[in-house]
């Protein structure tokens, strides 16, 4: 008791009475003194003086801790905000960092953040719109920011497992990170959690820690044994110098000193000291293990890598290489297919080596084909995930082996392959009989085609990689043609139908420009014939024939020379076609589709062939053939029972049929064909050209994967803006005259809801400027047509902006624009008559023809159709060439 509260007594040998008196005298004085000292210590702890380095580093570590917490819950927007705060804090501490050097824990934070971003970038489609946008901006900012730390980052990545001393020199970042979760209740991150030295002015670190007994000797405690004071001095040696640090003398209130050491600071420091001791023990243990295991090397990859090392020799020296031995070895290699620990690349290499051994020992072509079937199957199994595509190296080797297999099969007609051949009935060695091998070359080629489509689906459509991959389509198509020739000779009708369908699916969407050149030649021939007829008419009956004769002779000579040149060019092209190949794509499509129609026994192949045939007809403006084939097949009645890829093919064929009808001037048929696709606003999804973000919540992860696998490659897409423009223009040409004819009809129906929706949106706008988008152009043209101003309607639809966006995408763009202008004139005439017909008693045919700049025959036929269909109450007055309007007054029944 006396040792604890003694203020300045020199000895402890005084009597009990004096000791009692001392206690009585000190009680009233010590009570306020203790309280006063405690409050002073509180003020001192609040006013701790810290250096600029401590403040800046503490601020940076606080931001790093918040970033770490946000990374755990993958809140990318908060991580982006934390990164911006981190860069600001680093900029504030730049003066300190220039003196001390770039901290290693800061480099570690940047590297971990980069790894986190790379992991999230692979699954970026799982994030919502805000987090996805934040992830993109964070990725870009971090890449730009890390350029200033390239040397340090490279140094860290080369040796990420740095020694503990290096981490301590940089602020003990590892220790502070580990203690963040434990110190949340203790007030967060402090300077003591990452600094090696204490923030308050203390004894220099180089000096040994003073013993507490040095201060107690002067207080009169020297006579006591060390054993009695051992519990006092050994409680916390790190705080033994706290008397001098905090300005307290040995004679002052020691109780207050004791109470201070029971706070959370002591706990933190003890934990820090224990962690350092743990690290030192781990280092010592690791060093001891290294000393014990000197001469041993660590095997990278573990047991699997050690086991999976390829043996030096596949067969023993004395083993005779025969067909049975090679087949047995091949089955041993293939036994690991699909198993978890199998190294697939090593399996492929082993099969290649086995093929070399078989060829060296002259085991024959059948054995070579069988091993190549196994190699191709192993290449397909290399990628276990069915959603991801094949690597480019594997793809090249796959094409190579399939091409070699086809060459061997074509050069050796005595070799038969098929899935129906069992392994027991295989013949690989008997040359007197037909060689029989189990395997299907058609299945390998179909899988190759699927992998090619998958590679295109997983490439960025606007990258150079997509162009490079698309160049392989020529190789794929060449392999399909060679397989087609092989199966036409030796295959069954069902196999021939399957390979025909693969060939059709590669050419049905491609426009045949040879046919376009033929059409242009026919048009030129017609024009030249018309010009000749006009020249002949003009020459007949002219005066002064002698003066005209030299000119006519020159014209005749020029015409003959031109005809001879054209004939020579045609003959040269015909000779080239005869020497070279080939039938046109249209003839090829007709031949293959007709074969499938007659020989196929499955509904799916026949249905897809019909749809591809319709698409090809419509693409080349064969409107009537495409329409008749669609109506005769009755697919519109049964397509809902087909599989989803076939339904997508049906949607594409209907869209192309509608575009063909529009180019041919059948506006109502075009509108009806495009109505189902455009009415719901889901054209992109129905044509398998992308997924809609608004319907992402309606599907789970598995459904999303399936839909991504059904997407069409980019080069097979149909332009959605062109499709929507054609639909809206068709709706305008039908809807505006109908609205004018039924202006006062309360039961008026809507032909196109989406077109009316666009009109209502434009009417709600307070300010109408010049049209910019495609929809605004169509709406402005509709308003002009409603007022009877056909020229303004034409100018809104046919201009440089609309030509670049829409109309120039058609092969015969000039013919399409001429057709649109003609349709605008006719429908504007009908709208004018519906709107203003009640005002006139009669209208002149000549006046109407001049007003709308059309021929009189066109005006006559248009008005006659309106009269026949009872749309216009009028009659023709032939002598005056006028249309007389009839007014129908309402008839009331008399009461």
CSV table of C-alpha atoms in Angstrom, one decimal, residues 534-807:
chain,number,residue,atom,x,y,z
A,534,UNK,CA,-36.1,6.5,-131.6
A,535,UNK,CA,-33.3,7.1,-134.0
A,536,UNK,CA,-35.1,5.2,-136.7
A,537,UNK,CA,-38.2,7.2,-136.2
A,538,UNK,CA,-36.5,10.5,-136.3
A,539,UNK,CA,-34.6,9.7,-139.5
A,540,UNK,CA,-37.8,8.8,-141.3
A,541,UNK,CA,-39.5,11.8,-143.0
A,542,UNK,CA,-36.8,14.3,-142.3
A,543,UNK,CA,-36.0,16.9,-145.0
A,544,UNK,CA,-32.7,17.0,-146.8
A,545,UNK,CA,-31.7,13.4,-146.5
A,546,UNK,CA,-28.5,14.0,-148.3
A,547,UNK,CA,-27.2,16.3,-145.6
A,548,UNK,CA,-28.1,13.8,-142.9
A,549,UNK,CA,-26.5,10.8,-144.6
A,550,UNK,CA,-22.9,11.3,-143.4
A,551,UNK,CA,-24.1,11.7,-139.8
A,552,UNK,CA,-26.3,8.6,-140.1
A,553,UNK,CA,-23.4,6.6,-141.5
A,554,UNK,CA,-21.2,7.6,-138.6
A,555,UNK,CA,-23.9,6.7,-136.1
A,556,UNK,CA,-24.4,3.3,-137.7
A,557,UNK,CA,-20.7,2.6,-137.6
A,558,UNK,CA,-20.4,3.6,-134.0
A,559,UNK,CA,-23.4,1.4,-133.0
A,560,UNK,CA,-21.9,-1.6,-134.9
A,561,UNK,CA,-18.5,-1.2,-133.2
A,562,UNK,CA,-20.1,-1.0,-129.8
A,563,UNK,CA,-22.2,-4.2,-130.5
A,564,UNK,CA,-19.1,-6.0,-131.6
A,565,UNK,CA,-17.2,-5.0,-128.5
A,566,UNK,CA,-20.0,-6.1,-126.3
A,567,UNK,CA,-20.3,-9.4,-128.1
A,568,UNK,CA,-16.6,-10.1,-127.6
A,569,UNK,CA,-16.8,-9.3,-123.9
A,570,UNK,CA,-19.8,-11.6,-123.4
A,571,UNK,CA,-18.0,-14.4,-125.2
A,572,UNK,CA,-14.9,-14.0,-123.1
A,573,UNK,CA,-17.0,-14.1,-119.9
A,574,UNK,CA,-18.9,-17.2,-121.1
A,575,UNK,CA,-15.6,-18.9,-121.8
A,576,UNK,CA,-14.3,-18.0,-118.4
A,577,UNK,CA,-17.4,-19.4,-116.7
A,578,UNK,CA,-17.2,-22.6,-118.8
A,579,UNK,CA,-13.5,-23.1,-118.0
A,580,UNK,CA,-13.8,-22.2,-114.3
A,581,UNK,CA,-16.5,-23.5,-112.3
A,582,UNK,CA,-19.5,-23.3,-111.8
A,583,UNK,CA,-23.2,-22.7,-111.4
A,584,UNK,CA,-24.6,-19.6,-109.9
A,585,UNK,CA,-25.6,-19.5,-106.2
A,586,UNK,CA,-29.2,-19.4,-107.3
A,587,UNK,CA,-28.9,-22.6,-109.4
A,588,UNK,CA,-26.9,-24.2,-106.6
A,589,UNK,CA,-29.6,-23.3,-104.0
A,590,UNK,CA,-32.3,-24.6,-106.3
A,591,UNK,CA,-30.5,-27.9,-106.8
A,592,UNK,CA,-29.7,-28.6,-103.2
A,593,UNK,CA,-33.1,-27.5,-101.8
A,594,UNK,CA,-35.0,-29.6,-104.3
A,595,UNK,CA,-32.9,-32.6,-103.3
A,596,UNK,CA,-33.7,-32.0,-99.7
A,597,UNK,CA,-37.5,-31.6,-100.5
A,598,UNK,CA,-37.5,-35.0,-102.2
A,599,UNK,CA,-35.1,-37.1,-100.1
A,600,UNK,CA,-35.2,-35.7,-96.5
A,601,UNK,CA,-37.2,-37.7,-94.0
A,602,UNK,CA,-36.9,-35.2,-91.1
A,603,UNK,CA,-39.1,-32.1,-90.8
A,604,UNK,CA,-36.4,-29.9,-89.3
A,605,UNK,CA,-33.9,-30.1,-92.3
A,606,UNK,CA,-36.7,-29.6,-94.8
A,607,UNK,CA,-38.2,-26.7,-92.9
A,608,UNK,CA,-34.8,-24.9,-92.6
A,609,UNK,CA,-34.1,-25.5,-96.3
A,610,UNK,CA,-37.4,-24.0,-97.2
A,611,UNK,CA,-36.8,-20.9,-95.1
A,612,UNK,CA,-33.3,-20.4,-96.4
A,613,UNK,CA,-34.7,-20.8,-100.0
A,614,UNK,CA,-37.3,-18.1,-99.3
A,615,UNK,CA,-34.7,-15.8,-97.9
A,616,UNK,CA,-32.5,-16.3,-100.9
A,617,UNK,CA,-35.4,-15.6,-103.3
A,618,UNK,CA,-36.4,-12.5,-101.5
A,619,UNK,CA,-32.9,-11.2,-101.3
A,620,UNK,CA,-32.6,-11.3,-105.1
A,621,UNK,CA,-36.0,-9.7,-105.7
A,622,UNK,CA,-37.8,-12.8,-106.8
A,623,UNK,CA,-40.9,-11.7,-105.0
A,624,UNK,CA,-43.4,-14.1,-106.5
A,625,UNK,CA,-41.3,-17.2,-106.0
A,626,UNK,CA,-40.6,-16.4,-102.4
A,627,UNK,CA,-44.2,-15.5,-101.6
A,628,UNK,CA,-45.6,-18.7,-103.3
A,629,UNK,CA,-43.0,-20.9,-101.5
A,630,UNK,CA,-44.0,-19.4,-98.1
A,631,UNK,CA,-47.7,-19.8,-98.8
A,632,UNK,CA,-47.4,-23.4,-100.1
A,633,UNK,CA,-45.3,-24.6,-97.2
A,634,UNK,CA,-47.9,-23.4,-94.6
A,635,UNK,CA,-45.0,-22.7,-92.2
A,636,UNK,CA,-46.9,-19.8,-90.7
A,637,UNK,CA,-49.3,-22.3,-89.2
A,638,UNK,CA,-46.8,-24.7,-87.7
A,639,UNK,CA,-43.7,-22.6,-86.9
A,640,UNK,CA,-44.7,-22.2,-83.2
A,641,UNK,CA,-44.0,-25.9,-82.7
A,642,UNK,CA,-40.5,-25.8,-84.1
A,643,UNK,CA,-37.3,-25.3,-82.2
A,644,UNK,CA,-36.0,-21.8,-81.4
A,645,UNK,CA,-33.2,-21.6,-84.0
A,646,UNK,CA,-35.8,-22.5,-86.7
A,647,UNK,CA,-38.1,-19.8,-85.4
A,648,UNK,CA,-35.3,-17.3,-85.6
A,649,UNK,CA,-34.7,-18.4,-89.2
A,650,UNK,CA,-38.4,-18.0,-89.9
A,651,UNK,CA,-38.3,-14.4,-88.5
A,652,UNK,CA,-35.3,-13.6,-90.7
A,653,UNK,CA,-37.1,-15.0,-93.8
A,654,UNK,CA,-40.3,-13.0,-93.1
A,655,UNK,CA,-38.3,-9.8,-92.7
A,656,UNK,CA,-36.4,-10.3,-95.9
A,657,UNK,CA,-39.8,-11.1,-97.6
A,658,UNK,CA,-41.1,-7.8,-96.4
A,659,UNK,CA,-38.1,-5.9,-97.7
A,660,UNK,CA,-38.5,-7.6,-101.1
A,661,UNK,CA,-42.2,-6.6,-101.3
A,662,UNK,CA,-41.3,-3.0,-100.5
A,663,UNK,CA,-38.7,-3.0,-103.3
A,664,UNK,CA,-41.3,-4.4,-105.7
A,665,UNK,CA,-43.9,-1.8,-104.8
A,666,UNK,CA,-46.2,-4.1,-102.8
A,667,UNK,CA,-46.6,-1.7,-99.9
A,668,UNK,CA,-49.4,-3.6,-98.1
A,669,UNK,CA,-47.7,-6.9,-98.4
A,670,UNK,CA,-44.5,-5.4,-97.0
A,671,UNK,CA,-46.4,-3.9,-94.1
A,672,UNK,CA,-48.1,-7.2,-93.3
A,673,UNK,CA,-44.8,-9.1,-93.4
A,674,UNK,CA,-43.0,-6.7,-91.1
A,675,UNK,CA,-45.9,-6.1,-88.7
A,676,UNK,CA,-45.3,-9.0,-86.3
A,677,UNK,CA,-41.6,-8.2,-86.0
A,678,UNK,CA,-41.9,-4.5,-85.5
A,679,UNK,CA,-45.1,-4.2,-83.5
A,680,UNK,CA,-43.6,-5.4,-80.1
A,681,UNK,CA,-40.3,-3.4,-80.3
A,682,UNK,CA,-38.4,-6.6,-80.0
A,683,UNK,CA,-36.9,-6.9,-83.5
A,684,UNK,CA,-33.4,-7.1,-82.2
A,685,UNK,CA,-34.2,-10.1,-80.0
A,686,UNK,CA,-36.5,-11.9,-82.4
A,687,UNK,CA,-33.8,-11.8,-85.1
A,688,UNK,CA,-31.1,-13.0,-82.6
A,689,UNK,CA,-29.0,-9.9,-83.1
A,690,UNK,CA,-28.6,-9.0,-79.5
A,691,UNK,CA,-30.2,-9.2,-76.1
A,692,UNK,CA,-32.5,-6.5,-74.7
A,693,UNK,CA,-31.5,-4.9,-71.4
A,694,UNK,CA,-35.1,-4.4,-70.2
A,695,UNK,CA,-35.8,-8.2,-70.4
A,696,UNK,CA,-32.6,-9.2,-68.5
A,697,UNK,CA,-34.6,-9.5,-65.3
A,698,UNK,CA,-37.0,-12.0,-66.9
A,699,UNK,CA,-34.3,-14.6,-67.5
A,700,UNK,CA,-31.9,-16.4,-65.3
A,701,UNK,CA,-28.2,-17.1,-65.9
A,702,UNK,CA,-28.8,-20.4,-67.8
A,703,UNK,CA,-31.4,-18.9,-70.1
A,704,UNK,CA,-29.0,-16.0,-70.8
A,705,UNK,CA,-26.2,-18.4,-71.8
A,706,UNK,CA,-28.6,-20.3,-74.1
A,707,UNK,CA,-29.7,-17.1,-75.8
A,708,UNK,CA,-26.1,-15.9,-76.3
A,709,UNK,CA,-25.3,-19.2,-78.0
A,710,UNK,CA,-28.2,-18.6,-80.4
A,711,UNK,CA,-27.1,-15.2,-81.5
A,712,UNK,CA,-26.3,-14.7,-85.2
A,713,UNK,CA,-22.8,-13.6,-86.2
A,714,UNK,CA,-22.5,-10.0,-87.0
A,715,UNK,CA,-21.9,-10.4,-90.8
A,716,UNK,CA,-25.3,-12.1,-91.0
A,717,UNK,CA,-27.2,-9.3,-89.4
A,718,UNK,CA,-30.1,-7.4,-91.0
A,719,UNK,CA,-29.9,-3.6,-90.6
A,720,UNK,CA,-32.5,-2.8,-87.9
A,721,UNK,CA,-32.7,0.9,-88.9
A,722,UNK,CA,-33.3,0.0,-92.5
A,723,UNK,CA,-36.0,-2.4,-91.3
A,724,UNK,CA,-37.7,0.1,-89.1
A,725,UNK,CA,-37.6,2.8,-91.8
A,726,UNK,CA,-39.2,0.5,-94.4
A,727,UNK,CA,-41.9,-0.4,-92.0
A,728,UNK,CA,-42.7,3.2,-91.0
A,729,UNK,CA,-42.7,4.4,-94.7
A,730,UNK,CA,-45.1,1.5,-95.6
A,731,UNK,CA,-47.3,2.4,-92.6
A,732,UNK,CA,-47.3,6.1,-93.7
A,733,UNK,CA,-48.3,5.2,-97.3
A,734,UNK,CA,-51.2,3.2,-95.9
A,735,UNK,CA,-52.2,5.2,-92.8
A,736,UNK,CA,-52.3,8.8,-94.1
A,737,UNK,CA,-54.9,8.2,-96.9
A,738,UNK,CA,-56.9,6.1,-94.5
A,739,UNK,CA,-56.9,8.8,-91.9
A,740,UNK,CA,-58.0,11.4,-94.5
A,741,UNK,CA,-60.8,9.1,-95.7
A,742,UNK,CA,-62.1,8.4,-92.2
A,743,UNK,CA,-61.4,11.7,-90.5
A,744,UNK,CA,-64.9,11.9,-88.9
A,745,UNK,CA,-65.4,8.2,-88.3
A,746,UNK,CA,-65.5,7.4,-84.6
A,747,UNK,CA,-64.9,3.7,-85.2
A,748,UNK,CA,-61.7,4.3,-87.1
A,749,UNK,CA,-59.2,1.5,-86.6
A,750,UNK,CA,-55.4,1.9,-86.6
A,751,UNK,CA,-53.4,0.1,-89.2
A,752,UNK,CA,-50.1,0.6,-87.4
A,753,UNK,CA,-50.0,1.3,-83.6
A,754,UNK,CA,-46.2,2.0,-83.6
A,755,UNK,CA,-46.7,4.6,-86.4
A,756,UNK,CA,-49.4,6.4,-84.4
A,757,UNK,CA,-47.2,6.3,-81.4
A,758,UNK,CA,-44.5,8.2,-83.3
A,759,UNK,CA,-47.1,10.7,-84.4
A,760,UNK,CA,-48.3,11.3,-80.9
A,761,UNK,CA,-44.8,11.7,-79.6
A,762,UNK,CA,-44.1,14.5,-82.2
A,763,UNK,CA,-47.4,16.2,-81.3
A,764,UNK,CA,-46.4,16.4,-77.6
A,765,UNK,CA,-43.2,18.2,-78.3
A,766,UNK,CA,-43.5,21.9,-77.6
A,767,UNK,CA,-40.8,22.9,-80.1
A,768,UNK,CA,-40.4,21.2,-83.4
A,769,UNK,CA,-37.1,21.8,-85.1
A,770,UNK,CA,-35.7,20.3,-88.3
A,771,UNK,CA,-35.8,16.5,-88.3
A,772,UNK,CA,-32.6,14.7,-87.4
A,773,UNK,CA,-33.2,11.0,-86.8
A,774,UNK,CA,-34.8,8.6,-89.2
A,775,UNK,CA,-38.1,8.5,-87.2
A,776,UNK,CA,-38.3,12.3,-87.2
A,777,UNK,CA,-37.9,12.4,-91.0
A,778,UNK,CA,-40.7,9.9,-91.5
A,779,UNK,CA,-43.0,11.8,-89.1
A,780,UNK,CA,-42.3,15.1,-90.9
A,781,UNK,CA,-43.0,13.5,-94.3
A,782,UNK,CA,-46.3,12.1,-92.9
A,783,UNK,CA,-47.4,15.5,-91.8
A,784,UNK,CA,-46.5,17.0,-95.2
A,785,UNK,CA,-48.5,14.2,-97.0
A,786,UNK,CA,-51.5,14.8,-94.8
A,787,UNK,CA,-51.6,18.4,-96.0
A,788,UNK,CA,-51.2,17.3,-99.7
A,789,UNK,CA,-47.7,18.7,-100.0
A,790,UNK,CA,-46.1,15.8,-101.8
A,791,UNK,CA,-42.9,17.7,-102.7
A,792,UNK,CA,-42.1,18.4,-99.0
A,793,UNK,CA,-42.9,14.7,-98.2
A,794,UNK,CA,-40.4,13.6,-100.9
A,795,UNK,CA,-37.7,16.0,-99.7
A,796,UNK,CA,-38.0,14.7,-96.1
A,797,UNK,CA,-37.6,11.1,-97.2
A,798,UNK,CA,-35.2,11.4,-100.1
A,799,UNK,CA,-32.2,13.5,-99.0
A,800,UNK,CA,-28.5,13.0,-98.4
A,801,UNK,CA,-28.9,12.1,-94.8
A,802,UNK,CA,-31.6,9.5,-95.4
A,803,UNK,CA,-29.7,8.1,-98.4
A,804,UNK,CA,-26.6,7.5,-96.3
A,805,UNK,CA,-28.5,5.9,-93.5
A,806,UNK,CA,-31.1,3.8,-95.3
A,807,UNK,CA,-31.7,3.9,-99.0
